């Protein structure tokens, strides 16, 4: 019931209420992962469908996105407790031209919950910035997110830029985001595609061993 309320209030963009409900769900002992999946993400996927069907528009999606991010922030320390620890450094961002960051933020949260250090480059990140950061900060992994079919192609630039910079053998490139597939990842020469944030974190931990 409370998970459904979280989903509904997220759809209504009520960030403050979402935060209160998430706190309450935590107090009731519901696992953080369940609150995330069955409350917050379930609400976001309803908004996604409505956005697709032109039933809601950018402003509504933005307030739901804010509610999503604020609710997820409360879960972060708990996901960290549930996770196992690892060491490694990842630079993460959403590809050039793309402003979607909810999925990328979740990936960061799950990676950090596994003990990885994440350098979050934000959104609209160029291939050059990924490579320069990975070199400067000694990252073992570059994580690239894309939500648009029009921007996912630019993920290949990251792979090519890593080759050109001579770091391709020392860094693993992971890709993900709703339109990205395993076949696409192979085609562009990425090292891994993962469909969700939890598996992205697990694979990144493996790459950092
Ligand atoms: Co946009 N948008 N949007 N949008 N938006 C989509 C993606 C879209 C599918 C909606 C639709 O029409 N059906 C569509 C893309 C269509 C396409 O390309 N085929 C779309 C469009 C068209 C647009 C605009 C062009 C709309 C416009 O202006 N006309 C515009 C583009 C702006 C730009 O980026 N340049 C736009 C804008 C926006 C908002 C700003 C309003 C907002 C973003 C707010 C924000 O992110 N701060 C927004 C949103 C929220 C969405 C939807 C509704 C939700 C996306 C989301 O956050 N999902 C989305 C519809 C949908 O997806 N159903 C849509 C929840 C999130 C947790 O999932 O990001 O997939 P996701 O992340 C998942 C996995 O993919 C994975 O982990 C997460 C789950 O665990 N994952 C990774 C993600 N990154 C990963 C990286 C990894 C591994 C896994 O390794 C590194």
Coordinates of N, CA and C and ligand atoms in Angstrom, one line a residue:
X1 N 0.8 -1.2 0.0 CA 0.0 0.0 0.0 C 0.9 1.3 0.0
X2 N 1.8 1.3 0.9 CA 2.7 2.5 1.0 C 3.5 2.6 -0.3
X3 N 3.9 1.5 -0.9 CA 4.7 1.5 -2.1 C 3.9 2.1 -3.2
X4 N 2.6 1.7 -3.3 CA 1.7 2.3 -4.3 C 1.5 3.8 -4.1
X5 N 1.4 4.2 -2.8 CA 1.3 5.7 -2.5 C 2.6 6.4 -3.0
X6 N 3.7 5.8 -2.8 CA 5.0 6.4 -3.2 C 4.9 6.6 -4.8
X7 N 4.5 5.5 -5.4 CA 4.4 5.6 -6.9 C 3.4 6.7 -7.3
X8 N 2.2 6.8 -6.7 CA 1.2 7.8 -7.1 C 1.7 9.2 -6.8
X9 N 2.3 9.4 -5.6 CA 2.8 10.8 -5.3 C 3.9 11.2 -6.2
X10 N 4.7 10.2 -6.6 CA 5.8 10.5 -7.5 C 5.2 10.9 -8.9
X11 N 4.2 10.2 -9.3 CA 3.5 10.6 -10.6 C 2.9 12.0 -10.5
X12 N 2.5 12.4 -9.3 CA 1.9 13.7 -9.1 C 3.0 14.8 -8.9
X13 N 4.2 14.3 -8.8 CA 5.4 15.3 -8.6 C 5.5 15.8 -7.2
X14 N 4.9 15.2 -6.3 CA 5.0 15.7 -4.9 C 6.2 15.2 -4.1
X15 N 7.3 15.9 -4.4 CA 8.6 15.5 -3.8 C 8.6 15.4 -2.3
X16 N 8.0 16.4 -1.7 CA 8.0 16.4 -0.2 C 7.3 15.2 0.4
X17 N 6.1 14.9 -0.2 CA 5.3 13.7 0.3 C 6.1 12.4 -0.1
X18 N 6.7 12.4 -1.2 CA 7.4 11.2 -1.6 C 8.5 10.9 -0.6
X19 N 9.2 12.0 -0.2 CA 10.3 11.8 0.8 C 9.7 11.3 2.2
X20 N 8.6 11.9 2.6 CA 8.0 11.4 3.8 C 7.6 10.0 3.7
X21 N 7.0 9.6 2.6 CA 6.5 8.2 2.5 C 7.7 7.2 2.4
X22 N 8.8 7.7 1.7 CA 10.0 6.8 1.7 C 10.5 6.6 3.1
X23 N 10.6 7.7 3.9 CA 11.1 7.6 5.2 C 10.2 6.6 6.0
X24 N 8.9 6.7 5.8 CA 7.9 5.9 6.5 C 8.2 4.4 6.1
X25 N 8.3 4.2 4.9 CA 8.5 2.8 4.4 C 9.8 2.2 5.0
X26 N 10.9 3.1 5.1 CA 12.1 2.6 5.7 C 11.9 2.2 7.1
X27 N 11.1 3.0 7.8 CA 10.8 2.8 9.2 C 10.0 1.5 9.4
X28 N 9.2 1.2 8.4 CA 8.4 0.0 8.5 C 9.2 -1.3 8.1
X29 N 10.4 -1.0 7.8 CA 11.3 -2.2 7.5 C 11.3 -2.7 6.1
X30 N 10.7 -2.0 5.2 CA 10.7 -2.5 3.8 C 12.1 -2.3 3.2
X31 N 12.6 -3.4 2.6 CA 14.0 -3.2 2.1 C 14.1 -2.1 1.1
X32 N 15.3 -1.4 1.1 CA 15.5 -0.3 0.2 C 15.3 -0.6 -1.2
X33 N 15.8 -1.8 -1.6 CA 15.7 -2.2 -3.0 C 14.2 -2.3 -3.4
X34 N 13.4 -2.8 -2.5 CA 11.9 -2.9 -2.8 C 11.3 -1.5 -3.0
X35 N 11.7 -0.6 -2.1 CA 11.1 0.7 -2.1 C 11.5 1.4 -3.5
X36 N 12.7 1.1 -3.8 CA 13.2 1.7 -5.1 C 12.4 1.1 -6.3
X37 N 12.4 -0.2 -6.4 CA 11.8 -0.8 -7.5 C 10.3 -0.7 -7.6
X38 N 9.6 -1.0 -6.4 CA 8.2 -1.1 -6.5 C 7.5 0.2 -6.1
X39 N 8.2 1.2 -5.6 CA 7.7 2.5 -5.3 C 8.1 3.5 -6.4
X40 N 9.4 3.9 -6.3 CA 9.9 5.0 -7.1 C 9.9 4.7 -8.6
X41 N 10.6 3.5 -8.9 CA 10.8 3.2 -10.3 C 9.4 2.9 -11.0
X42 N 8.5 2.2 -10.2 CA 7.2 1.9 -10.8 C 6.5 3.2 -11.1
X43 N 6.6 4.2 -10.3 CA 5.9 5.5 -10.6 C 6.5 6.2 -11.8
X44 N 7.9 6.1 -11.9 CA 8.6 6.7 -13.0 C 8.2 6.0 -14.3
X45 N 8.0 4.7 -14.3 CA 7.6 4.0 -15.5 C 6.2 4.4 -16.0
X46 N 5.3 4.7 -15.0 CA 4.0 5.1 -15.4 C 4.1 6.5 -16.1
X47 N 4.9 7.4 -15.5 CA 5.1 8.7 -16.1 C 5.7 8.6 -17.5
X48 N 6.7 7.6 -17.7 CA 7.3 7.4 -19.0 C 6.3 7.0 -20.0
X49 N 5.4 6.1 -19.7 CA 4.3 5.7 -20.6 C 3.4 6.9 -21.0
X50 N 3.1 7.7 -20.0 CA 2.2 8.9 -20.2 C 2.9 9.9 -21.1
X51 N 4.2 10.0 -20.9 CA 5.0 11.0 -21.6 C 5.0 10.5 -23.1
X52 N 5.2 9.2 -23.3 CA 5.2 8.7 -24.6 C 3.8 8.9 -25.4
X53 N 2.8 8.8 -24.6 CA 1.4 9.0 -25.2 C 0.9 10.4 -25.2
X54 N 1.8 11.3 -24.9 CA 1.4 12.8 -24.8 C 0.3 13.0 -23.8
X55 N 0.3 12.3 -22.7 CA -0.7 12.5 -21.7 C -0.1 13.5 -20.6
X56 N 1.3 13.5 -20.5 CA 1.9 14.4 -19.7 C 3.1 15.0 -20.5
X57 N 3.6 16.2 -20.0 CA 4.6 16.9 -20.8 C 5.8 17.2 -20.0
X58 N 6.8 17.8 -20.6 CA 8.1 18.0 -20.0 C 8.0 18.6 -18.5
X59 N 7.2 19.6 -18.2 CA 7.2 20.1 -16.8 C 6.8 19.0 -15.8
X60 N 5.8 18.3 -16.2 CA 5.3 17.2 -15.2 C 6.4 16.2 -15.1
X61 N 7.0 15.8 -16.2 CA 8.1 14.8 -16.1 C 9.2 15.3 -15.2
X62 N 9.5 16.6 -15.3 CA 10.6 17.2 -14.5 C 10.3 17.1 -13.0
X63 N 9.0 17.4 -12.6 CA 8.7 17.4 -11.2 C 8.8 16.0 -10.7
X64 N 8.3 15.0 -11.5 CA 8.4 13.6 -11.1 C 9.8 13.2 -10.9
X65 N 10.7 13.7 -11.9 CA 12.1 13.3 -11.8 C 12.7 13.9 -10.5
X66 N 12.3 15.1 -10.1 CA 12.9 15.6 -8.9 C 12.4 14.8 -7.7
X67 N 11.2 14.4 -7.7 CA 10.7 13.5 -6.6 C 11.4 12.2 -6.6
X68 N 11.7 11.7 -7.8 CA 12.4 10.4 -7.9 C 13.8 10.5 -7.3
X69 N 14.5 11.6 -7.7 CA 15.9 11.8 -7.2 C 15.9 12.0 -5.7
X70 N 15.0 12.8 -5.2 CA 15.0 13.1 -3.7 C 14.6 11.8 -2.9
X71 N 13.7 11.0 -3.4 CA 13.3 9.8 -2.7 C 14.5 8.8 -2.8
X72 N 15.2 8.7 -3.9 CA 16.3 7.8 -4.1 C 17.4 8.2 -3.2
X73 N 17.6 9.5 -3.0 CA 18.7 9.9 -2.1 C 18.6 9.4 -0.7
X74 N 17.4 9.2 -0.2 CA 17.1 8.7 1.1 C 17.5 7.2 1.2
X75 N 17.4 6.6 0.1 CA 17.7 5.1 0.1 C 19.2 4.8 0.0
X76 N 19.9 5.8 -0.5 CA 21.3 5.5 -0.8 C 22.1 4.9 0.4
X77 N 22.1 5.5 1.6 CA 22.9 4.8 2.7 C 22.4 3.4 3.0
X78 N 21.1 3.1 2.8 CA 20.6 1.8 3.1 C 21.1 0.8 2.0
X79 N 21.1 1.2 0.7 CA 21.6 0.4 -0.3 C 23.1 0.1 -0.1
X80 N 23.7 1.1 0.5 CA 25.2 0.9 0.8 C 25.3 -0.2 1.8
X81 N 24.5 -0.2 2.9 CA 24.6 -1.2 3.9 C 24.3 -2.6 3.4
X82 N 23.3 -2.6 2.4 CA 23.0 -4.0 1.9 C 24.0 -4.5 1.0
X83 N 24.9 -3.6 0.4 CA 25.8 -4.0 -0.6 C 27.1 -4.5 0.0
X84 N 28.0 -5.1 -0.9 CA 29.3 -5.6 -0.4 C 30.3 -4.5 -0.9
X85 N 31.4 -4.5 -0.2 CA 32.4 -3.4 -0.5 C 33.4 -3.8 -1.5
X86 N 33.8 -2.8 -2.3 CA 34.8 -3.1 -3.3 C 35.6 -1.8 -3.5
X87 N 36.8 -1.9 -4.2 CA 37.5 -0.6 -4.4 C 37.7 -0.4 -5.9
X88 N 37.7 0.8 -6.3 CA 37.9 1.1 -7.7 C 37.3 2.4 -8.0
X89 N 37.7 2.9 -9.2 CA 37.3 4.3 -9.6 C 36.6 4.3 -11.0
X90 N 35.5 4.9 -11.0 CA 34.7 4.9 -12.2 C 34.4 6.4 -12.6
X91 N 34.5 6.7 -13.9 CA 33.9 8.0 -14.3 C 32.7 7.7 -15.1
X92 N 31.6 8.4 -14.8 CA 30.3 8.1 -15.2 C 29.6 9.4 -15.8
X93 N 28.9 9.2 -16.8 CA 28.1 10.4 -17.3 C 27.1 10.0 -18.4
X94 N 26.3 11.0 -18.7 CA 25.3 10.8 -19.8 C 26.0 11.4 -21.1
X95 N 25.8 10.7 -22.2 CA 26.5 11.1 -23.4 C 26.1 12.4 -24.0
X96 N 27.0 13.0 -24.8 CA 26.8 14.3 -25.4 C 25.4 14.4 -26.0
X97 N 24.8 15.5 -25.8 CA 23.5 15.8 -26.4 C 22.3 15.3 -25.6
X98 N 22.6 14.6 -24.5 CA 21.5 13.9 -23.8 C 21.5 14.4 -22.3
X99 N 20.3 14.8 -21.9 CA 20.2 15.5 -20.6 C 19.5 14.6 -19.6
X100 N 19.2 13.3 -19.9 CA 18.5 12.4 -19.0 C 19.5 11.9 -17.9
X101 N 19.2 12.1 -16.7 CA 20.2 11.7 -15.7 C 19.6 10.8 -14.6
X102 N 18.4 10.4 -14.6 CA 17.8 9.6 -13.5 C 18.5 8.2 -13.4
X103 N 18.5 7.6 -14.6 CA 19.1 6.3 -14.6 C 20.6 6.3 -14.3
X104 N 21.3 7.3 -14.8 CA 22.7 7.5 -14.5 C 22.9 7.7 -13.0
X105 N 22.0 8.5 -12.4 CA 22.2 8.7 -11.0 C 22.0 7.4 -10.2
X106 N 21.1 6.6 -10.7 CA 20.9 5.3 -10.0 C 22.1 4.4 -10.1
X107 N 22.7 4.5 -11.3 CA 23.9 3.7 -11.5 C 25.0 4.1 -10.5
X108 N 25.1 5.5 -10.4 CA 26.1 6.0 -9.5 C 25.8 5.5 -8.1
X109 N 24.5 5.6 -7.7 CA 24.2 5.2 -6.3 C 24.5 3.8 -6.1
X110 N 24.2 2.9 -7.0 CA 24.4 1.5 -6.8 C 26.0 1.2 -6.8
X111 N 26.7 1.9 -7.7 CA 28.1 1.7 -7.7 C 28.8 2.1 -6.4
X112 N 28.3 3.3 -5.9 CA 28.9 3.8 -4.6 C 28.5 2.9 -3.5
X113 N 27.3 2.3 -3.6 CA 26.9 1.4 -2.5 C 27.7 0.2 -2.5
X114 N 28.4 -0.1 -3.6 CA 29.3 -1.3 -3.6 C 30.7 -0.8 -3.2
X115 N 30.9 0.4 -2.9 CA 32.2 0.9 -2.4 C 33.1 1.5 -3.5
X116 N 32.6 1.6 -4.7 CA 33.4 2.2 -5.8 C 33.3 3.7 -5.7
X117 N 34.4 4.3 -6.1 CA 34.4 5.8 -6.1 C 34.0 6.2 -7.5
X118 N 32.9 7.1 -7.5 CA 32.4 7.5 -8.8 C 32.6 8.9 -9.1
X119 N 33.2 9.3 -10.2 CA 33.3 10.7 -10.6 C 32.2 10.9 -11.6
X120 N 31.2 11.7 -11.1 CA 30.0 11.9 -11.9 C 30.2 13.1 -12.8
X121 N 30.3 12.9 -14.1 CA 30.5 14.0 -15.0 C 29.2 14.7 -15.4
X122 N 28.1 14.2 -14.9 CA 26.8 14.8 -15.2 C 26.2 14.4 -16.6
X123 N 25.6 15.4 -17.2 CA 24.9 15.0 -18.5 C 25.6 15.8 -19.6
X124 N 25.3 15.4 -20.9 CA 25.8 16.1 -22.1 C 27.4 16.0 -22.1
X125 N 27.9 14.9 -21.8 CA 29.4 14.7 -21.7 C 30.0 14.3 -23.0
X126 N 31.0 15.0 -23.4 CA 31.7 14.7 -24.7 C 32.7 13.5 -24.5
X127 N 33.0 12.9 -25.6 CA 33.9 11.7 -25.5 C 35.3 12.2 -24.9
X128 N 35.7 13.4 -25.3 CA 37.0 13.9 -24.8 C 37.0 14.1 -23.3
X129 N 35.8 14.6 -22.8 CA 35.8 14.7 -21.3 C 35.9 13.4 -20.6
X130 N 35.2 12.4 -21.1 CA 35.3 11.0 -20.5 C 36.7 10.6 -20.5
X131 N 37.4 10.7 -21.7 CA 38.8 10.2 -21.8 C 39.7 11.0 -20.9
X132 N 39.6 12.3 -21.0 CA 40.5 13.2 -20.2 C 40.4 12.8 -18.7
X133 N 39.1 12.7 -18.2 CA 38.9 12.4 -16.8 C 39.4 11.0 -16.5
X134 N 39.2 10.0 -17.3 CA 39.7 8.7 -17.0 C 41.2 8.7 -16.9
X135 N 41.8 9.4 -17.8 CA 43.3 9.5 -17.7 C 43.8 10.2 -16.5
X136 N 43.2 11.4 -16.2 CA 43.7 12.2 -15.1 C 43.4 11.5 -13.8
X137 N 42.3 10.9 -13.7 CA 41.9 10.3 -12.4 C 42.2 8.8 -12.2
X138 N 42.8 8.2 -13.3 CA 43.1 6.8 -13.2 C 42.0 5.9 -13.0
X139 N 40.9 6.1 -13.8 CA 39.7 5.3 -13.7 C 39.9 3.9 -14.3
X140 N 39.4 2.9 -13.7 CA 39.4 1.6 -14.3 C 38.2 1.4 -15.3
X141 N 37.2 2.2 -15.0 CA 35.9 2.0 -15.8 C 35.4 3.4 -16.2
X142 N 34.9 3.4 -17.5 CA 34.1 4.6 -17.9 C 32.7 4.1 -18.1
X143 N 31.8 4.7 -17.5 CA 30.3 4.3 -17.7 C 29.6 5.4 -18.4
X144 N 28.9 5.0 -19.5 CA 28.2 5.9 -20.3 C 26.7 5.6 -20.4
X145 N 25.9 6.5 -20.2 CA 24.5 6.3 -20.2 C 23.9 7.1 -21.4
X146 N 22.9 6.6 -22.1 CA 22.1 7.3 -23.1 C 20.7 6.9 -23.1
X147 N 19.8 7.9 -23.3 CA 18.4 7.6 -23.2 C 17.7 7.9 -24.6
X148 N 18.4 8.4 -25.5 CA 17.8 8.8 -26.8 C 18.5 8.0 -27.9
X149 N 17.6 7.6 -28.8 CA 18.2 6.9 -30.0 C 19.1 7.8 -30.8
X150 N 18.8 9.1 -30.7 CA 19.6 10.1 -31.4 C 21.0 10.4 -30.8
X151 N 21.1 10.0 -29.5 CA 22.4 10.3 -28.9 C 23.3 9.0 -28.6
X152 N 22.6 7.8 -28.7 CA 23.4 6.6 -28.3 C 24.5 6.4 -29.3
X153 N 24.4 6.8 -30.5 CA 25.5 6.6 -31.5 C 26.8 7.2 -31.1
X154 N 26.7 8.3 -30.3 CA 27.9 9.0 -29.9 C 28.7 8.2 -28.8
X155 N 28.1 7.1 -28.3 CA 28.8 6.3 -27.4 C 30.0 5.7 -28.1
X156 N 29.9 5.4 -29.4 CA 31.0 4.9 -30.1 C 32.2 5.8 -30.1
X157 N 31.9 7.1 -30.1 CA 33.0 8.1 -30.0 C 33.9 7.9 -28.8
X158 N 33.3 7.5 -27.7 CA 34.0 7.3 -26.5 C 35.0 6.1 -26.6
X159 N 34.5 5.1 -27.3 CA 35.4 3.9 -27.5 C 36.6 4.3 -28.4
X160 N 36.2 5.1 -29.5 CA 37.2 5.5 -30.5 C 38.2 6.4 -29.8
X161 N 37.7 7.3 -29.0 CA 38.6 8.3 -28.3 C 39.6 7.6 -27.3
X162 N 39.1 6.5 -26.7 CA 39.9 5.8 -25.8 C 41.1 5.1 -26.6
X163 N 40.7 4.6 -27.8 CA 41.7 4.0 -28.6 C 42.7 5.0 -29.0
X164 N 42.3 6.2 -29.5 CA 43.1 7.2 -30.0 C 44.1 7.7 -28.9
X165 N 43.6 7.7 -27.7 CA 44.4 8.3 -26.5 C 45.3 7.2 -26.0
X166 N 45.2 6.0 -26.5 CA 46.1 4.9 -26.1 C 45.8 4.3 -24.7
X167 N 44.5 4.5 -24.3 CA 44.1 4.0 -22.9 C 43.1 2.8 -23.1
X168 N 42.8 2.4 -24.3 CA 41.8 1.4 -24.5 C 42.0 0.1 -23.7
X169 N 43.3 -0.3 -23.6 CA 43.6 -1.5 -22.9 C 43.6 -1.4 -21.4
X170 N 43.6 -0.2 -20.9 CA 43.7 -0.1 -19.4 C 42.3 0.4 -18.8
X171 N 41.3 0.6 -19.7 CA 40.0 1.0 -19.1 C 38.9 0.2 -19.8
X172 N 37.9 -0.1 -18.9 CA 36.7 -0.9 -19.4 C 35.6 0.1 -19.7
X173 N 35.0 0.0 -20.8 CA 33.9 0.9 -21.2 C 32.5 0.2 -21.1
X174 N 31.7 0.7 -20.2 CA 30.4 0.1 -20.0 C 29.3 1.1 -20.5
X175 N 28.3 0.5 -21.1 CA 27.2 1.3 -21.7 C 25.9 0.8 -21.2
X176 N 24.9 1.8 -21.1 CA 23.6 1.4 -20.7 C 22.6 2.5 -20.9
X177 N 21.3 2.3 -20.6 CA 20.3 3.2 -20.9 C 19.2 2.6 -21.7
X178 N 18.0 3.1 -21.6 CA 16.8 2.4 -22.2 C 17.0 1.9 -23.7
X179 N 17.5 2.7 -24.6 CA 17.6 2.2 -26.0 C 18.8 1.3 -26.3
X180 N 19.7 1.2 -25.3 CA 20.9 0.5 -25.6 C 20.7 -1.0 -25.4
X181 N 21.4 -1.8 -26.3 CA 21.2 -3.3 -26.2 C 22.6 -3.9 -26.2
X182 N 22.6 -5.2 -25.9 CA 23.9 -5.9 -25.9 C 24.5 -5.9 -27.3
X183 N 23.6 -6.1 -28.3 CA 24.1 -6.1 -29.7 C 24.8 -4.8 -30.1
X184 N 24.1 -3.7 -29.6 CA 24.7 -2.4 -29.9 C 26.0 -2.2 -29.2
X185 N 26.1 -2.6 -28.0 CA 27.4 -2.5 -27.2 C 28.5 -3.3 -27.9
X186 N 28.2 -4.5 -28.4 CA 29.2 -5.2 -29.1 C 29.6 -4.5 -30.4
X187 N 28.6 -4.0 -31.1 CA 28.9 -3.3 -32.4 C 29.8 -2.2 -32.2
X188 N 29.7 -1.4 -31.2 CA 30.6 -0.2 -31.0 C 31.9 -0.6 -30.3
X189 N 32.0 -1.8 -29.8 CA 33.3 -2.2 -29.2 C 33.3 -1.9 -27.7
X190 N 32.2 -1.7 -27.1 CA 32.2 -1.5 -25.6 C 32.5 -2.8 -24.9
X191 N 32.9 -2.7 -23.6 CA 33.2 -4.0 -22.9 C 32.0 -4.6 -22.3
X192 N 31.0 -3.8 -22.0 CA 29.8 -4.4 -21.3 C 28.6 -3.5 -21.5
X193 N 27.5 -4.2 -21.6 CA 26.2 -3.6 -21.6 C 25.5 -4.2 -20.4
X194 N 24.8 -3.4 -19.5 CA 24.0 -3.9 -18.5 C 22.6 -3.2 -18.5
X195 N 21.6 -4.0 -18.3 CA 20.2 -3.4 -18.4 C 19.8 -2.6 -17.3
X196 N 20.4 -2.7 -16.1 CA 19.9 -1.9 -14.9 C 21.1 -1.5 -14.1
X197 N 20.8 -0.7 -13.1 CA 21.8 -0.1 -12.2 C 22.5 -1.1 -11.4
X198 N 21.7 -2.0 -10.8 CA 22.3 -3.0 -9.9 C 23.3 -3.9 -10.7
X199 N 22.9 -4.3 -11.9 CA 23.9 -5.2 -12.6 C 25.1 -4.4 -13.1
X200 N 24.9 -3.1 -13.4 CA 26.0 -2.2 -13.8 C 27.0 -2.2 -12.7
X201 N 26.5 -2.0 -11.4 CA 27.4 -1.9 -10.3 C 28.2 -3.3 -10.1
X202 N 27.5 -4.4 -10.3 CA 28.2 -5.7 -10.1 C 29.3 -5.9 -11.2
X203 N 28.9 -5.5 -12.4 CA 29.9 -5.7 -13.5 C 31.1 -4.8 -13.2
X204 N 30.8 -3.5 -12.8 CA 31.9 -2.6 -12.6 C 32.8 -3.1 -11.5
X205 N 32.3 -3.7 -10.4 CA 33.1 -4.2 -9.4 C 34.0 -5.3 -9.9
X206 N 33.4 -6.2 -10.8 CA 34.2 -7.2 -11.4 C 35.4 -6.6 -12.2
X207 N 35.1 -5.5 -12.9 CA 36.2 -4.9 -13.7 C 37.3 -4.3 -12.9
X208 N 36.9 -3.9 -11.7 CA 37.9 -3.2 -10.8 C 38.7 -4.2 -10.0
X209 N 38.4 -5.5 -10.0 CA 39.2 -6.4 -9.2 C 40.6 -6.5 -9.7
Ligands
LIG1 CO1 12.8 12.2 -22.2 N1 12.6 10.8 -23.5 N2 13.1 13.5 -23.6 N3 12.9 13.4 -20.7 N4 12.2 10.8 -21.1 C1 12.5 9.4 -23.1 C2 13.8 8.7 -23.0 C3 11.5 8.8 -24.2 C4 11.7 7.3 -24.4 C5 10.1 9.2 -23.9 C6 9.1 8.8 -25.0 O1 8.9 9.5 -25.9 N5 8.7 7.6 -25.0 C7 12.0 9.6 -25.5 C8 13.1 9.0 -26.3 C9 12.7 8.5 -27.6 C10 13.8 7.9 -28.3 O2 14.9 8.4 -28.4 N6 13.5 6.8 -28.9 C11 12.4 11.0 -24.8 C12 12.4 12.2 -25.5 C13 12.0 12.1 -27.0 C14 12.9 13.4 -24.9 C15 13.0 14.8 -25.6 C16 13.6 14.8 -27.0 C17 11.6 15.4 -25.5 C18 11.4 16.7 -26.2 O3 12.0 17.7 -25.7 N7 10.7 16.7 -27.2 C19 13.9 15.5 -24.5 C20 15.4 15.4 -24.9 C21 16.2 16.2 -24.0 C22 17.7 15.8 -24.1 O4 18.1 14.9 -23.5 N8 18.4 16.5 -25.0 C23 13.5 14.8 -23.3 C24 13.5 15.4 -22.0 C25 13.2 14.8 -20.9 C26 13.1 15.5 -19.5 C27 14.1 16.6 -19.3 C28 11.7 16.0 -19.4 C29 13.2 14.3 -18.5 C30 14.6 14.0 -18.0 C31 14.8 14.5 -16.6 C32 16.1 13.9 -16.0 O5 16.6 12.9 -16.4 N9 16.6 14.7 -15.1 C33 12.8 13.1 -19.4 C34 12.4 11.8 -18.9 C35 12.3 11.7 -17.4 C36 12.1 10.8 -19.7 C37 11.4 9.4 -19.4 C38 9.9 9.7 -19.1 C39 11.9 8.7 -18.2 C40 13.4 8.4 -18.3 C41 13.9 7.9 -16.9 O6 14.4 8.6 -16.1 N10 13.5 6.6 -16.6 C42 11.7 8.6 -20.7 C43 10.6 7.6 -21.0 C44 10.9 6.2 -20.5 O7 12.0 5.8 -20.3 N11 9.9 5.4 -20.4 C45 12.0 9.6 -21.7 C46 13.8 6.0 -15.3 C47 15.3 5.6 -15.3 C48 15.5 4.9 -13.9 O8 15.4 4.6 -16.3 O9 17.2 6.0 -17.5 O10 16.3 3.9 -18.5 P1 16.7 4.6 -17.3 O11 17.8 3.9 -16.5 C49 17.7 2.5 -16.2 C50 18.4 1.6 -17.2 O12 18.3 2.1 -18.5 C51 19.8 1.5 -16.7 O13 19.7 1.7 -15.3 C52 18.4 2.3 -14.9 C53 17.6 1.3 -14.1 O14 18.2 0.6 -13.1 N12 20.8 2.4 -17.1 C54 22.1 2.0 -17.2 C55 20.8 3.8 -17.4 N13 22.0 4.2 -17.7 C56 22.8 3.2 -17.5 C57 24.2 3.1 -17.7 C58 24.8 1.8 -17.5 C59 24.1 0.7 -17.2 C60 22.7 0.8 -17.0 O15 26.2 1.6 -17.6 C61 27.0 2.7 -17.7

